[in-house]
């Protein structure tokens, strides 16, 4: 899952100086792809990863210089050679990885706060960087879905980039360096998506490992149940929200979006029927229903839903027990998330 949301939260809540590292180009095989971010803080702490350990030590050693000069720096790591690499590590994944490191000064910090605001409001944002001949950042900007531009960008953006954003093309299809005839150097383009949310209806014991694993995988988690003895913060410490109430009470309080994943697992036939009826016209990305195929077909027989329901929920890995079932469900959520991002979910 993208680390940008954790990074933006860290930048917001800390006053410590830091450096933002971004992979801007990959040729061949690499652990992470274009757009992957990592934050190096002055105290030595780090958020996110760019590799399986091949690059981080070298980049961390450059943090003091980047902070002292206040200038961005570009690095190219060639992991194709069979020799010991120049920065002291053995051969990595076999690709070439380009990384830009930018000091998070007050100006960039303000723009990252604006980026966080838009993402928190479920609005995707495209990041654009233009480079100097030495690889440092000449200017950067952020473009929202409705074509609002903020950042340190001089002049107008190329029409092709505005069209790319307005069409809602997915980040995985259009990330990386782009060459435009109107610019002497390449532009780096990456589309940041809002943090996906798992809305979990049902707070039984089998919901606890699912909520914990989904949160660890990068989902925002909301748990809802009408039974306060089950729907309790002590059982769901990693959930962002806990909502106690019957379906007709809680669903109107939830603002659903096309970035939401919903799993129904109350183990209560009547409540599941109510939930599916109330969810039937909500615009969500995924609906999973826990239970046997026969039981779920009974539930859906009189309740047409706008999104195709997945049942039995989770990938078929022969899972047994709450923990394994949680793994299968989160794996399916990630598969749907990646597929839709690559296809370009945009703003449905």
C-alpha positions as a Python dict, from the first residue, in 0.01 Angstrom:
ca = {
    (1, 'X'): (0, 0, 0),
    (2, 'X'): (120, 355, -69),
    (3, 'X'): (311, 513, 219),
    (4, 'X'): (217, 869, 121),
    (5, 'X'): (-71, 885, 371),
    (6, 'X'): (155, 790, 664),
    (7, 'X'): (417, 1035, 538),
    (8, 'X'): (171, 1323, 510),
    (9, 'X'): (44, 1257, 861),
    (10, 'X'): (402, 1252, 995),
    (11, 'X'): (485, 1580, 822),
    (12, 'X'): (168, 1734, 966),
    (13, 'X'): (228, 1638, 1327),
    (14, 'X'): (602, 1684, 1365),
    (15, 'X'): (818, 1991, 1358),
    (16, 'X'): (1136, 1795, 1287),
    (17, 'X'): (1322, 1860, 964),
    (18, 'X'): (1290, 1588, 704),
    (19, 'X'): (1367, 1487, 347),
    (20, 'X'): (1113, 1339, 106),
    (21, 'X'): (1250, 1074, -129),
    (22, 'X'): (1056, 972, -441),
    (23, 'X'): (1129, 710, -704),
    (24, 'X'): (1091, 894, -1036),
    (25, 'X'): (1206, 633, -1283),
    (26, 'X'): (1255, 257, -1293),
    (27, 'X'): (1409, 55, -1572),
    (28, 'X'): (1391, -319, -1534),
    (29, 'X'): (1306, -494, -1209),
    (30, 'X'): (1277, -308, -879),
    (31, 'X'): (1119, -360, -537),
    (32, 'X'): (907, -42, -568),
    (33, 'X'): (785, 144, -875),
    (34, 'X'): (759, 509, -983),
    (35, 'X'): (586, 729, -730),
    (36, 'X'): (693, 532, -421),
    (37, 'X'): (779, 769, -137),
    (38, 'X'): (990, 755, 177),
    (39, 'X'): (1045, 1014, 449),
    (40, 'X'): (1383, 1052, 617),
    (41, 'X'): (1364, 1254, 940),
    (42, 'X'): (1654, 1443, 1090),
    (43, 'X'): (1655, 1225, 1401),
    (44, 'X'): (1722, 917, 1186),
    (45, 'X'): (1370, 777, 1185),
    (46, 'X'): (1220, 668, 853),
    (47, 'X'): (870, 618, 717),
    (48, 'X'): (811, 395, 417),
    (49, 'X'): (1053, 195, 204),
    (50, 'X'): (1195, 234, -146),
    (51, 'X'): (1367, -103, -171),
    (52, 'X'): (1432, -422, 18),
    (53, 'X'): (1721, -246, 191),
    (54, 'X'): (1945, -182, -110),
    (55, 'X'): (1905, 197, -123),
    (56, 'X'): (1800, 325, 218),
    (57, 'X'): (2141, 334, 390),
    (58, 'X'): (2299, 539, 112),
    (59, 'X'): (2006, 781, 97),
    (60, 'X'): (2001, 819, 476),
    (61, 'X'): (2369, 914, 469),
    (62, 'X'): (2285, 1198, 228),
    (63, 'X'): (2010, 1347, 445),
    (64, 'X'): (2237, 1586, 643),
    (65, 'X'): (2377, 1734, 322),
    (66, 'X'): (2031, 1781, 168),
    (67, 'X'): (1909, 1951, 486),
    (68, 'X'): (2217, 2173, 514),
    (69, 'X'): (2211, 2293, 152),
    (70, 'X'): (1832, 2307, 125),
    (71, 'X'): (1864, 2176, -231),
    (72, 'X'): (1712, 1868, -391),
    (73, 'X'): (1940, 1595, -521),
    (74, 'X'): (1895, 1318, -775),
    (75, 'X'): (2045, 969, -748),
    (76, 'X'): (2063, 685, -997),
    (77, 'X'): (2116, 333, -861),
    (78, 'X'): (2226, 75, -1116),
    (79, 'X'): (2154, -268, -973),
    (80, 'X'): (2217, -457, -1295),
    (81, 'X'): (2587, -511, -1239),
    (82, 'X'): (2714, -833, -1083),
    (83, 'X'): (2987, -636, -903),
    (84, 'X'): (2957, -489, -558),
    (85, 'X'): (2770, -164, -606),
    (86, 'X'): (2940, 168, -568),
    (87, 'X'): (2740, 259, -257),
    (88, 'X'): (2853, -55, -76),
    (89, 'X'): (2568, -298, -127),
    (90, 'X'): (2552, -627, -313),
    (91, 'X'): (2348, -665, -629),
    (92, 'X'): (1983, -576, -582),
    (93, 'X'): (1680, -645, -798),
    (94, 'X'): (1856, -609, -1132),
    (95, 'X'): (1707, -276, -1240),
    (96, 'X'): (1798, 92, -1257),
    (97, 'X'): (1622, 316, -1006),
    (98, 'X'): (1623, 697, -1006),
    (99, 'X'): (1541, 875, -678),
    (100, 'X'): (1491, 1244, -606),
    (101, 'X'): (1545, 1374, -251),
    (102, 'X'): (1377, 1702, -154),
    (103, 'X'): (1415, 1891, 175),
    (104, 'X'): (1074, 1946, 332),
    (105, 'X'): (1099, 2320, 395),
    (106, 'X'): (809, 2537, 512),
    (107, 'X'): (686, 2594, 158),
    (108, 'X'): (680, 2226, 63),
    (109, 'X'): (531, 2142, 402),
    (110, 'X'): (237, 2374, 332),
    (111, 'X'): (183, 2216, -8),
    (112, 'X'): (196, 1866, 140),
    (113, 'X'): (-68, 1976, 392),
    (114, 'X'): (-287, 2086, 101),
    (115, 'X'): (-224, 1753, -70),
    (116, 'X'): (-333, 1573, 249),
    (117, 'X'): (-648, 1786, 265),
    (118, 'X'): (-756, 1688, -85),
    (119, 'X'): (-677, 1320, -35),
    (120, 'X'): (-865, 1318, 295),
    (121, 'X'): (-1163, 1461, 107),
    (122, 'X'): (-1148, 1163, -133),
    (123, 'X'): (-1005, 1370, -419),
    (124, 'X'): (-714, 1229, -625),
    (125, 'X'): (-422, 1462, -694),
    (126, 'X'): (-158, 1451, -966),
    (127, 'X'): (199, 1548, -871),
    (128, 'X'): (421, 1697, -1142),
    (129, 'X'): (794, 1772, -1118),
    (130, 'X'): (1021, 1933, -1375),
    (131, 'X'): (1393, 1871, -1345),
    (132, 'X'): (1707, 2071, -1408),
    (133, 'X'): (1981, 1916, -1627),
    (134, 'X'): (2159, 1798, -1310),
    (135, 'X'): (1846, 1610, -1200),
    (136, 'X'): (1741, 1848, -921),
    (137, 'X'): (1382, 1975, -903),
    (138, 'X'): (1330, 2295, -1102),
    (139, 'X'): (963, 2331, -1013),
    (140, 'X'): (675, 2118, -892),
    (141, 'X'): (300, 2136, -882),
    (142, 'X'): (-7, 1945, -770),
    (143, 'X'): (-319, 1924, -986),
    (144, 'X'): (-659, 1824, -848),
    (145, 'X'): (-936, 1638, -1030),
    (146, 'X'): (-1115, 1967, -1097),
    (147, 'X'): (-788, 2113, -1232),
    (148, 'X'): (-693, 2331, -937),
    (149, 'X'): (-317, 2384, -937),
    (150, 'X'): (-103, 2447, -628),
    (151, 'X'): (267, 2422, -557),
    (152, 'X'): (578, 2596, -691),
    (153, 'X'): (494, 2596, -1061),
    (154, 'X'): (564, 2888, -1295),
    (155, 'X'): (319, 2940, -1578),
    (156, 'X'): (52, 2708, -1710),
    (157, 'X'): (61, 2332, -1714),
    (158, 'X'): (75, 2153, -2048),
    (159, 'X'): (-273, 2084, -2183),
    (160, 'X'): (-192, 1715, -2214),
    (161, 'X'): (-137, 1687, -1836),
    (162, 'X'): (-465, 1863, -1760),
    (163, 'X'): (-641, 1624, -1997),
    (164, 'X'): (-467, 1328, -1835),
    (165, 'X'): (-595, 1431, -1492),
    (166, 'X'): (-946, 1521, -1601),
    (167, 'X'): (-996, 1186, -1776),
    (168, 'X'): (-932, 1004, -1448),
    (169, 'X'): (-659, 778, -1583),
    (170, 'X'): (-508, 551, -1318),
    (171, 'X'): (-171, 618, -1157),
    (172, 'X'): (-21, 284, -1253),
    (173, 'X'): (-86, 350, -1622),
    (174, 'X'): (63, 697, -1641),
    (175, 'X'): (329, 728, -1372),
    (176, 'X'): (691, 813, -1431),
    (177, 'X'): (885, 1042, -1660),
    (178, 'X'): (706, 1197, -1956),
    (179, 'X'): (866, 1386, -2243),
    (180, 'X'): (671, 1679, -2389),
    (181, 'X'): (776, 1886, -2687),
    (182, 'X'): (709, 2207, -2494),
    (183, 'X'): (970, 2124, -2227),
    (184, 'X'): (1345, 2080, -2270),
    (185, 'X'): (1359, 1817, -1995),
    (186, 'X'): (1132, 1540, -1880),
    (187, 'X'): (846, 1580, -1635),
    (188, 'X'): (770, 1335, -1359),
    (189, 'X'): (400, 1266, -1321),
    (190, 'X'): (229, 1062, -1052),
    (191, 'X'): (-134, 1040, -944),
    (192, 'X'): (-196, 1005, -570),
    (193, 'X'): (-516, 828, -479),
    (194, 'X'): (-719, 881, -159),
    (195, 'X'): (-662, 628, 115),
    (196, 'X'): (-895, 331, 64),
    (197, 'X'): (-1140, 259, 345),
    (198, 'X'): (-1276, -71, 471),
    (199, 'X'): (-1625, -36, 618),
    (200, 'X'): (-1681, -347, 826),
    (201, 'X'): (-2035, -436, 930),
    (202, 'X'): (-2016, -691, 1208),
    (203, 'X'): (-1789, -682, 1513),
    (204, 'X'): (-1773, -1047, 1608),
    (205, 'X'): (-1446, -1215, 1707),
    (206, 'X'): (-1368, -1299, 1344),
    (207, 'X'): (-1385, -929, 1252),
    (208, 'X'): (-1097, -838, 1485),
    (209, 'X'): (-807, -988, 1286),
    (210, 'X'): (-962, -853, 965),
    (211, 'X'): (-973, -497, 1099),
    (212, 'X'): (-616, -523, 1230),
    (213, 'X'): (-473, -670, 909),
    (214, 'X'): (-656, -423, 685),
    (215, 'X'): (-523, -132, 891),
    (216, 'X'): (-171, -273, 871),
    (217, 'X'): (-211, -301, 492),
    (218, 'X'): (-293, 68, 465),
    (219, 'X'): (-672, 81, 477),
    (220, 'X'): (-866, 321, 692),
    (221, 'X'): (-1104, 102, 892),
    (222, 'X'): (-1457, 177, 1014),
    (223, 'X'): (-1631, -90, 1225),
    (224, 'X'): (-2007, -84, 1281),
    (225, 'X'): (-2234, -312, 1483),
    (226, 'X'): (-2549, -276, 1691),
    (227, 'X'): (-2400, -472, 1983),
    (228, 'X'): (-2192, -242, 2210),
    (229, 'X'): (-2038, -536, 2393),
    (230, 'X'): (-1875, -641, 2064),
    (231, 'X'): (-1831, -306, 1892),
    (232, 'X'): (-1580, -180, 2144),
    (233, 'X'): (-1254, 10, 2095),
    (234, 'X'): (-1058, -243, 2301),
    (235, 'X'): (-1127, -508, 2035),
    (236, 'X'): (-1048, -275, 1745),
    (237, 'X'): (-754, -57, 1855),
    (238, 'X'): (-641, 3, 1496),
    (239, 'X'): (-979, 113, 1360),
    (240, 'X'): (-1020, 479, 1270),
    (241, 'X'): (-1387, 481, 1362),
    (242, 'X'): (-1627, 273, 1573),
    (243, 'X'): (-1998, 317, 1505),
    (244, 'X'): (-2255, 151, 1733),
    (245, 'X'): (-2613, 120, 1611),
    (246, 'X'): (-2856, -71, 1395),
    (247, 'X'): (-2812, -54, 1017),
    (248, 'X'): (-3089, 201, 964),
    (249, 'X'): (-2919, 425, 1224),
    (250, 'X'): (-2557, 397, 1118),
    (251, 'X'): (-2561, 381, 737),
    (252, 'X'): (-2709, 734, 699),
    (253, 'X'): (-2417, 858, 912),
    (254, 'X'): (-2156, 715, 675),
    (255, 'X'): (-2059, 915, 369),
    (256, 'X'): (-1978, 642, 117),
    (257, 'X'): (-1747, 697, -180),
    (258, 'X'): (-1610, 498, -476),
    (259, 'X'): (-1296, 443, -266),
    (260, 'X'): (-1484, 238, -5),
    (261, 'X'): (-1464, -137, 42),
    (262, 'X'): (-1753, -289, 238),
    (263, 'X'): (-1760, -629, 407),
    (264, 'X'): (-2080, -761, 567),
    (265, 'X'): (-2014, -1023, 836),
    (266, 'X'): (-2273, -987, 1112),
    (267, 'X'): (-2370, -1360, 1111),
    (268, 'X'): (-2728, -1237, 1150),
    (269, 'X'): (-2958, -1300, 853),
    (270, 'X'): (-3208, -1022, 927),
    (271, 'X'): (-2937, -761, 986),
    (272, 'X'): (-2752, -867, 671),
    (273, 'X'): (-3075, -823, 473),
    (274, 'X'): (-3121, -474, 618),
    (275, 'X'): (-2762, -384, 542),
    (276, 'X'): (-2780, -501, 182),
    (277, 'X'): (-3105, -315, 127),
    (278, 'X'): (-2957, 7, 264),
    (279, 'X'): (-2631, -43, 75),
    (280, 'X'): (-2800, -139, -253),
    (281, 'X'): (-2762, 200, -423),
    (282, 'X'): (-2442, 322, -257),
    (283, 'X'): (-2151, 399, -488),
    (284, 'X'): (-1874, 184, -345),
    (285, 'X'): (-1582, 0, -499),
    (286, 'X'): (-1629, -342, -341),
    (287, 'X'): (-1895, -537, -151),
    (288, 'X'): (-1801, -865, 14),
    (289, 'X'): (-2041, -1089, 205),
    (290, 'X'): (-1926, -1351, 453),
    (291, 'X'): (-2122, -1674, 444),
    (292, 'X'): (-2198, -1970, 224),
    (293, 'X'): (-2296, -1928, -138),
    (294, 'X'): (-2648, -2056, -74),
    (295, 'X'): (-2707, -1822, 220),
    (296, 'X'): (-2578, -1520, 26),
    (297, 'X'): (-2789, -1599, -280),
    (298, 'X'): (-3093, -1601, -52),
    (299, 'X'): (-2989, -1260, 80),
    (300, 'X'): (-2945, -1116, -268),
    (301, 'X'): (-3256, -1270, -423),
    (302, 'X'): (-3475, -973, -335),
    (303, 'X'): (-3209, -702, -302),
    (304, 'X'): (-3041, -588, -627),
    (305, 'X'): (-2717, -410, -547),
    (306, 'X'): (-2537, -151, -759),
    (307, 'X'): (-2198, -320, -727),
    (308, 'X'): (-2127, -686, -793),
    (309, 'X'): (-2115, -866, -459),
    (310, 'X'): (-1819, -1093, -386),
    (311, 'X'): (-1919, -1415, -211),
    (312, 'X'): (-1790, -1611, -48),
    (313, 'X'): (-1574, -1316, 45),
    (314, 'X'): (-1196, -1347, 10),
    (315, 'X'): (-959, -1526, -224),
    (316, 'X'): (-992, -1902, -237),
    (317, 'X'): (-677, -2008, -50),
    (318, 'X'): (-843, -2279, 158),
    (319, 'X'): (-852, -2048, 460),
    (320, 'X'): (-962, -2182, 796),
    (321, 'X'): (-1020, -1981, 1113),
    (322, 'X'): (-1049, -1604, 1161),
    (323, 'X'): (-684, -1517, 1095),
    (324, 'X'): (-656, -1709, 768),
    (325, 'X'): (-993, -1580, 651),
    (326, 'X'): (-873, -1226, 728),
    (327, 'X'): (-566, -1287, 511),
    (328, 'X'): (-783, -1410, 222),
    (329, 'X'): (-1016, -1108, 248),
    (330, 'X'): (-741, -846, 266),
    (331, 'X'): (-564, -1015, -25),
    (332, 'X'): (-882, -982, -230),
    (333, 'X'): (-922, -616, -130),
    (334, 'X'): (-568, -543, -245),
    (335, 'X'): (-623, -730, -573),
    (336, 'X'): (-936, -526, -646),
    (337, 'X'): (-760, -204, -544),
    (338, 'X'): (-464, -267, -775),
    (339, 'X'): (-682, -377, -1067),
    (340, 'X'): (-906, -72, -1046),
    (341, 'X'): (-614, 167, -1003),
    (342, 'X'): (-444, 28, -1312),
    (343, 'X'): (-765, 53, -1511),
    (344, 'X'): (-818, 412, -1399),
    (345, 'X'): (-1097, 447, -1148),
    (346, 'X'): (-1086, 824, -1168),
    (347, 'X'): (-1396, 989, -1029),
    (348, 'X'): (-1687, 758, -1102),
}
